[in-house]
Amino acid sequence: LAVLAGIFSAALTIFVLVIQERLTGFIHVPTDDVLSQLIYCVAGIGLREETLKLLCFLPFAFWAAKRRSRVEGLVLAGLVGLGFAWQENLGYFEEGENPYVIAIRPITANALHIADTGIIGYWLTRTLIAKGRGWENFLLAFILIVIAHGIYDAVIIVPDLQEYGPLTTIFVAVIAYKYFDPLREEMDIAAVHRRMSPLGIFIIGMVLLCNTVLISSAFREVSNVAIGAFAAAVGSCIPLSFAFISRFRDL
């Protein structure tokens, strides 16, 4: 249900985007100065997407708060982010985007949306459990995530910043740390026994994902492009894998 809510939030985003562009004229203009484009990425993309994902997470936040389960709020929020990323990736795939972009988005964009929504949802759940106390921590987390999301998009779409594009995978890994830290802490508190190895699941998932990229690219592109997309996917795994292994290798 959380993943479906995330998919729905992606549809809402398209609706709000149309309103934003047609009623306010707030659009991305590649010829604007870097600061204006950065403001658009933060206020026009990051704020819009994170607000709508949070809105769709609200029912799950109240449910987790009723159960007084911060870890469920953390995981469900991450799944809302995953649903959003899934739908967004399908849009890029249907548009016939560059195969290298399609190859790395399931790793970078998915991880970013899971971590972004997960962090915000975690602090919202904590605030609801505490009956409103600590709301400033939730607000701070929301603002910082919106800014981080905007910076990530700016590096991708602002022409003068695209030279820093290769750093996006490291940027995603840093944000992932902020999601993995409370997740690890909550898993330790819960002391769940006989659980499946998180690291094992992660490795299997990455292998399946990278090989899916290779196979799907091979059907659509010439062999050297398909292999290049596969290499890009594997390379994008490295920073995120380092973050995941450092947090979950002993669980």
mmCIF file of N, CA and C in Angstrom, residues 118-190:
data_model
loop_
_atom_site.group_PDB
_atom_site.id
_atom_site.type_symbol
_atom_site.label_atom_id
_atom_site.label_comp_id
_atom_site.label_asym_id
_atom_site.label_seq_id
_atom_site.Cartn_x
_atom_site.Cartn_y
_atom_site.Cartn_z
ATOM 1 N N GLY A 118 12.065 8.632 3.580
ATOM 2 C CA GLY A 118 12.240 7.886 4.813
ATOM 3 C C GLY A 118 12.665 8.760 5.974
ATOM 4 N N ILE A 119 13.600 9.653 5.732
ATOM 5 C CA ILE A 119 14.077 10.550 6.801
ATOM 6 C C ILE A 119 12.960 11.468 7.273
ATOM 7 N N ILE A 120 12.265 12.099 6.312
ATOM 8 C CA ILE A 120 11.170 13.000 6.688
ATOM 9 C C ILE A 120 10.070 12.232 7.413
ATOM 10 N N GLY A 121 9.712 11.056 6.880
ATOM 11 C CA GLY A 121 8.669 10.258 7.504
ATOM 12 C C GLY A 121 9.040 9.777 8.889
ATOM 13 N N TYR A 122 10.308 9.478 9.076
ATOM 14 C CA TYR A 122 10.780 9.029 10.386
ATOM 15 C C TYR A 122 10.575 10.111 11.438
ATOM 16 N N TRP A 123 10.984 11.342 11.097
ATOM 17 C CA TRP A 123 10.846 12.427 12.065
ATOM 18 C C TRP A 123 9.396 12.836 12.271
ATOM 19 N N LEU A 124 8.571 12.684 11.230
ATOM 20 C CA LEU A 124 7.146 12.946 11.407
ATOM 21 C C LEU A 124 6.526 11.917 12.349
ATOM 22 N N THR A 125 6.885 10.654 12.156
ATOM 23 C CA THR A 125 6.356 9.604 13.025
ATOM 24 C C THR A 125 6.775 9.830 14.469
ATOM 25 N N ARG A 126 8.037 10.203 14.671
ATOM 26 C CA ARG A 126 8.508 10.499 16.034
ATOM 27 C C ARG A 126 7.725 11.648 16.656
ATOM 28 N N THR A 127 7.439 12.661 15.845
ATOM 29 C CA THR A 127 6.686 13.820 16.347
ATOM 30 C C THR A 127 5.265 13.423 16.728
ATOM 31 N N LEU A 128 4.635 12.589 15.905
ATOM 32 C CA LEU A 128 3.271 12.147 16.198
ATOM 33 C C LEU A 128 3.234 11.269 17.441
ATOM 34 N N ILE A 129 4.225 10.398 17.599
ATOM 35 C CA ILE A 129 4.282 9.547 18.790
ATOM 36 C C ILE A 129 4.433 10.401 20.045
ATOM 37 N N ALA A 130 5.231 11.474 19.917
ATOM 38 C CA ALA A 130 5.461 12.372 21.060
ATOM 39 C C ALA A 130 4.371 13.415 21.197
ATOM 40 N N LYS A 131 3.278 13.284 20.416
ATOM 41 C CA LYS A 131 2.130 14.197 20.466
ATOM 42 C C LYS A 131 2.533 15.649 20.210
ATOM 43 N N GLY A 132 3.381 15.826 19.201
ATOM 44 C CA GLY A 132 3.740 17.176 18.768
ATOM 45 C C GLY A 132 5.057 17.683 19.318
ATOM 46 N N ARG A 133 5.581 17.040 20.335
ATOM 47 C CA ARG A 133 6.862 17.492 20.876
ATOM 48 C C ARG A 133 7.985 17.127 19.896
ATOM 49 N N GLY A 134 8.936 18.040 19.742
ATOM 50 C CA GLY A 134 10.036 17.822 18.820
ATOM 51 C C GLY A 134 9.683 18.137 17.379
ATOM 52 N N TRP A 135 8.615 18.920 17.176
ATOM 53 C CA TRP A 135 8.195 19.260 15.810
ATOM 54 C C TRP A 135 9.281 20.012 15.049
ATOM 55 N N GLU A 136 10.128 20.750 15.807
ATOM 56 C CA GLU A 136 11.179 21.520 15.139
ATOM 57 C C GLU A 136 12.199 20.590 14.457
ATOM 58 N N ASN A 137 12.409 19.396 15.008
ATOM 59 C CA ASN A 137 13.317 18.444 14.371
ATOM 60 C C ASN A 137 12.735 17.940 13.050
ATOM 61 N N PHE A 138 11.432 17.700 13.063
ATOM 62 C CA PHE A 138 10.762 17.302 11.818
ATOM 63 C C PHE A 138 10.858 18.408 10.773
ATOM 64 N N LEU A 139 10.595 19.641 11.176
ATOM 65 C CA LEU A 139 10.651 20.762 10.242
ATOM 66 C C LEU A 139 12.056 20.949 9.686
ATOM 67 N N LEU A 140 13.056 20.827 10.535
ATOM 68 C CA LEU A 140 14.443 20.955 10.089
ATOM 69 C C LEU A 140 14.793 19.849 9.101
ATOM 70 N N ALA A 141 14.380 18.621 9.400
ATOM 71 C CA ALA A 141 14.648 17.498 8.492
ATOM 72 C C ALA A 141 13.990 17.736 7.142
ATOM 73 N N PHE A 142 12.764 18.233 7.156
ATOM 74 C CA PHE A 142 12.043 18.490 5.913
ATOM 75 C C PHE A 142 12.762 19.542 5.073
ATOM 76 N N ILE A 143 13.163 20.639 5.701
ATOM 77 C CA ILE A 143 13.835 21.721 4.980
ATOM 78 C C ILE A 143 15.163 21.249 4.395
ATOM 79 N N LEU A 144 15.944 20.535 5.193
ATOM 80 C CA LEU A 144 17.252 20.059 4.720
ATOM 81 C C LEU A 144 17.110 19.063 3.569
ATOM 82 N N ILE A 145 16.105 18.194 3.657
ATOM 83 C CA ILE A 145 15.899 17.213 2.581
ATOM 84 C C ILE A 145 15.449 17.906 1.301
ATOM 85 N N VAL A 146 14.581 18.897 1.414
ATOM 86 C CA VAL A 146 14.139 19.650 0.234
ATOM 87 C C VAL A 146 15.341 20.317 -0.438
ATOM 88 N N ILE A 147 16.221 20.915 0.362
ATOM 89 C CA ILE A 147 17.408 21.567 -0.192
ATOM 90 C C ILE A 147 18.329 20.535 -0.843
ATOM 91 N N ALA A 148 18.552 19.414 -0.154
ATOM 92 C CA ALA A 148 19.430 18.361 -0.699
ATOM 93 C C ALA A 148 18.860 17.804 -1.998
ATOM 94 N N HIS A 149 17.558 17.604 -2.041
ATOM 95 C CA HIS A 149 16.900 17.110 -3.254
ATOM 96 C C HIS A 149 17.087 18.096 -4.397
ATOM 97 N N GLY A 150 16.923 19.375 -4.093
ATOM 98 C CA GLY A 150 17.093 20.399 -5.117
ATOM 99 C C GLY A 150 18.513 20.455 -5.659
ATOM 100 N N ILE A 151 19.488 20.308 -4.775
ATOM 101 C CA ILE A 151 20.888 20.323 -5.206
ATOM 102 C C ILE A 151 21.180 19.127 -6.111
ATOM 103 N N TYR A 152 20.642 17.963 -5.752
ATOM 104 C CA TYR A 152 20.825 16.762 -6.572
ATOM 105 C C TYR A 152 20.299 16.997 -7.991
ATOM 106 N N ASP A 153 19.102 17.556 -8.090
ATOM 107 C CA ASP A 153 18.521 17.824 -9.409
ATOM 108 C C ASP A 153 19.288 18.901 -10.154
ATOM 109 N N ALA A 154 19.789 19.887 -9.416
ATOM 110 C CA ALA A 154 20.526 20.981 -10.058
ATOM 111 C C ALA A 154 21.785 20.463 -10.745
ATOM 112 N N VAL A 155 22.477 19.544 -10.106
ATOM 113 C CA VAL A 155 23.697 18.995 -10.696
ATOM 114 C C VAL A 155 23.385 18.251 -12.001
ATOM 115 N N ILE A 156 22.163 17.754 -12.112
ATOM 116 C CA ILE A 156 21.774 16.994 -13.297
ATOM 117 C C ILE A 156 21.275 17.892 -14.419
ATOM 118 N N ILE A 157 20.478 18.919 -14.098
ATOM 119 C CA ILE A 157 19.803 19.679 -15.154
ATOM 120 C C ILE A 157 20.371 21.065 -15.414
ATOM 121 N N VAL A 158 21.151 21.612 -14.497
ATOM 122 C CA VAL A 158 21.728 22.945 -14.718
ATOM 123 C C VAL A 158 23.009 22.782 -15.538
ATOM 124 N N PRO A 159 23.062 23.332 -16.744
ATOM 125 C CA PRO A 159 24.218 23.118 -17.637
ATOM 126 C C PRO A 159 25.570 23.418 -16.991
ATOM 127 N N ASP A 160 25.660 24.511 -16.228
ATOM 128 C CA ASP A 160 26.941 24.897 -15.640
ATOM 129 C C ASP A 160 27.375 23.985 -14.494
ATOM 130 N N LEU A 161 26.467 23.136 -14.016
ATOM 131 C CA LEU A 161 26.795 22.241 -12.893
ATOM 132 C C LEU A 161 26.922 20.779 -13.317
ATOM 133 N N GLN A 162 26.645 20.501 -14.578
ATOM 134 C CA GLN A 162 26.625 19.111 -15.023
ATOM 135 C C GLN A 162 27.992 18.435 -14.993
ATOM 136 N N GLU A 163 29.042 19.230 -14.947
ATOM 137 C CA GLU A 163 30.376 18.632 -14.846
ATOM 138 C C GLU A 163 30.562 17.903 -13.525
ATOM 139 N N TYR A 164 29.699 18.234 -12.545
ATOM 140 C CA TYR A 164 29.778 17.558 -11.253
ATOM 141 C C TYR A 164 28.846 16.345 -11.195
ATOM 142 N N GLY A 165 28.248 15.982 -12.327
ATOM 143 C CA GLY A 165 27.309 14.865 -12.384
ATOM 144 C C GLY A 165 27.816 13.570 -11.781
ATOM 145 N N PRO A 166 29.088 13.179 -12.042
ATOM 146 C CA PRO A 166 29.586 11.925 -11.465
ATOM 147 C C PRO A 166 29.553 11.881 -9.943
ATOM 148 N N LEU A 167 29.442 13.051 -9.307
ATOM 149 C CA LEU A 167 29.427 13.083 -7.843
ATOM 150 C C LEU A 167 28.054 12.746 -7.267
ATOM 151 N N THR A 168 27.029 12.623 -8.128
ATOM 152 C CA THR A 168 25.682 12.380 -7.620
ATOM 153 C C THR A 168 25.576 11.060 -6.867
ATOM 154 N N THR A 169 26.311 10.033 -7.310
ATOM 155 C CA THR A 169 26.229 8.751 -6.608
ATOM 156 C C THR A 169 26.796 8.850 -5.194
ATOM 157 N N ILE A 170 27.846 9.649 -5.029
ATOM 158 C CA ILE A 170 28.407 9.869 -3.689
ATOM 159 C C ILE A 170 27.427 10.674 -2.842
ATOM 160 N N PHE A 171 26.802 11.661 -3.477
ATOM 161 C CA PHE A 171 25.817 12.496 -2.794
ATOM 162 C C PHE A 171 24.665 11.631 -2.282
ATOM 163 N N VAL A 172 24.199 10.717 -3.123
ATOM 164 C CA VAL A 172 23.111 9.813 -2.736
ATOM 165 C C VAL A 172 23.550 8.931 -1.573
ATOM 166 N N ALA A 173 24.772 8.448 -1.606
ATOM 167 C CA ALA A 173 25.272 7.587 -0.533
ATOM 168 C C ALA A 173 25.313 8.331 0.801
ATOM 169 N N VAL A 174 25.702 9.605 0.765
ATOM 170 C CA VAL A 174 25.754 10.407 1.993
ATOM 171 C C VAL A 174 24.354 10.545 2.589
ATOM 172 N N ILE A 175 23.361 10.824 1.735
ATOM 173 C CA ILE A 175 21.987 10.937 2.222
ATOM 174 C C ILE A 175 21.501 9.575 2.725
ATOM 175 N N ALA A 176 21.906 8.514 2.035
ATOM 176 C CA ALA A 176 21.510 7.169 2.455
ATOM 177 C C ALA A 176 22.017 6.862 3.860
ATOM 178 N N TYR A 177 23.216 7.349 4.179
ATOM 179 C CA TYR A 177 23.734 7.167 5.536
ATOM 180 C C TYR A 177 22.749 7.712 6.563
ATOM 181 N N LYS A 178 22.153 8.859 6.268
ATOM 182 C CA LYS A 178 21.223 9.497 7.199
ATOM 183 C C LYS A 178 19.934 8.699 7.353
ATOM 184 N N TYR A 179 19.651 7.848 6.369
ATOM 185 C CA TYR A 179 18.498 6.952 6.467
ATOM 186 C C TYR A 179 18.890 5.642 7.143
ATOM 187 N N PHE A 180 20.071 5.136 6.799
ATOM 188 C CA PHE A 180 20.522 3.863 7.360
ATOM 189 C C PHE A 180 20.815 3.962 8.856
ATOM 190 N N ASP A 181 21.296 5.127 9.316
ATOM 191 C CA ASP A 181 21.656 5.254 10.733
ATOM 192 C C ASP A 181 20.464 5.015 11.658
ATOM 193 N N PRO A 182 19.347 5.745 11.481
ATOM 194 C CA PRO A 182 18.200 5.451 12.352
ATOM 195 C C PRO A 182 17.614 4.068 12.102
ATOM 196 N N LEU A 183 17.708 3.566 10.859
ATOM 197 C CA LEU A 183 17.201 2.221 10.573
ATOM 198 C C LEU A 183 18.002 1.186 11.352
ATOM 199 N N ARG A 184 19.313 1.337 11.349
ATOM 200 C CA ARG A 184 20.158 0.407 12.107
ATOM 201 C C ARG A 184 19.844 0.509 13.604
ATOM 202 N N GLU A 185 19.692 1.737 14.073
ATOM 203 C CA GLU A 185 19.402 1.940 15.492
ATOM 204 C C GLU A 185 18.069 1.298 15.888
ATOM 205 N N GLU A 186 17.056 1.501 15.059
ATOM 206 C CA GLU A 186 15.745 0.935 15.371
ATOM 207 C C GLU A 186 15.766 -0.589 15.278
ATOM 208 N N MET A 187 16.543 -1.150 14.342
ATOM 209 C CA MET A 187 16.648 -2.602 14.233
ATOM 210 C C MET A 187 17.342 -3.182 15.460
ATOM 211 N N ASP A 188 18.325 -2.455 15.985
ATOM 212 C CA ASP A 188 19.010 -2.917 17.192
ATOM 213 C C ASP A 188 18.064 -2.890 18.389
ATOM 214 N N ILE A 189 17.257 -1.812 18.466
ATOM 215 C CA ILE A 189 16.315 -1.689 19.576
ATOM 216 C C ILE A 189 15.268 -2.799 19.512
ATOM 217 N N ALA A 190 14.780 -3.055 18.279
ATOM 218 C CA ALA A 190 13.752 -4.085 18.118
ATOM 219 C C ALA A 190 14.294 -5.486 18.399
#
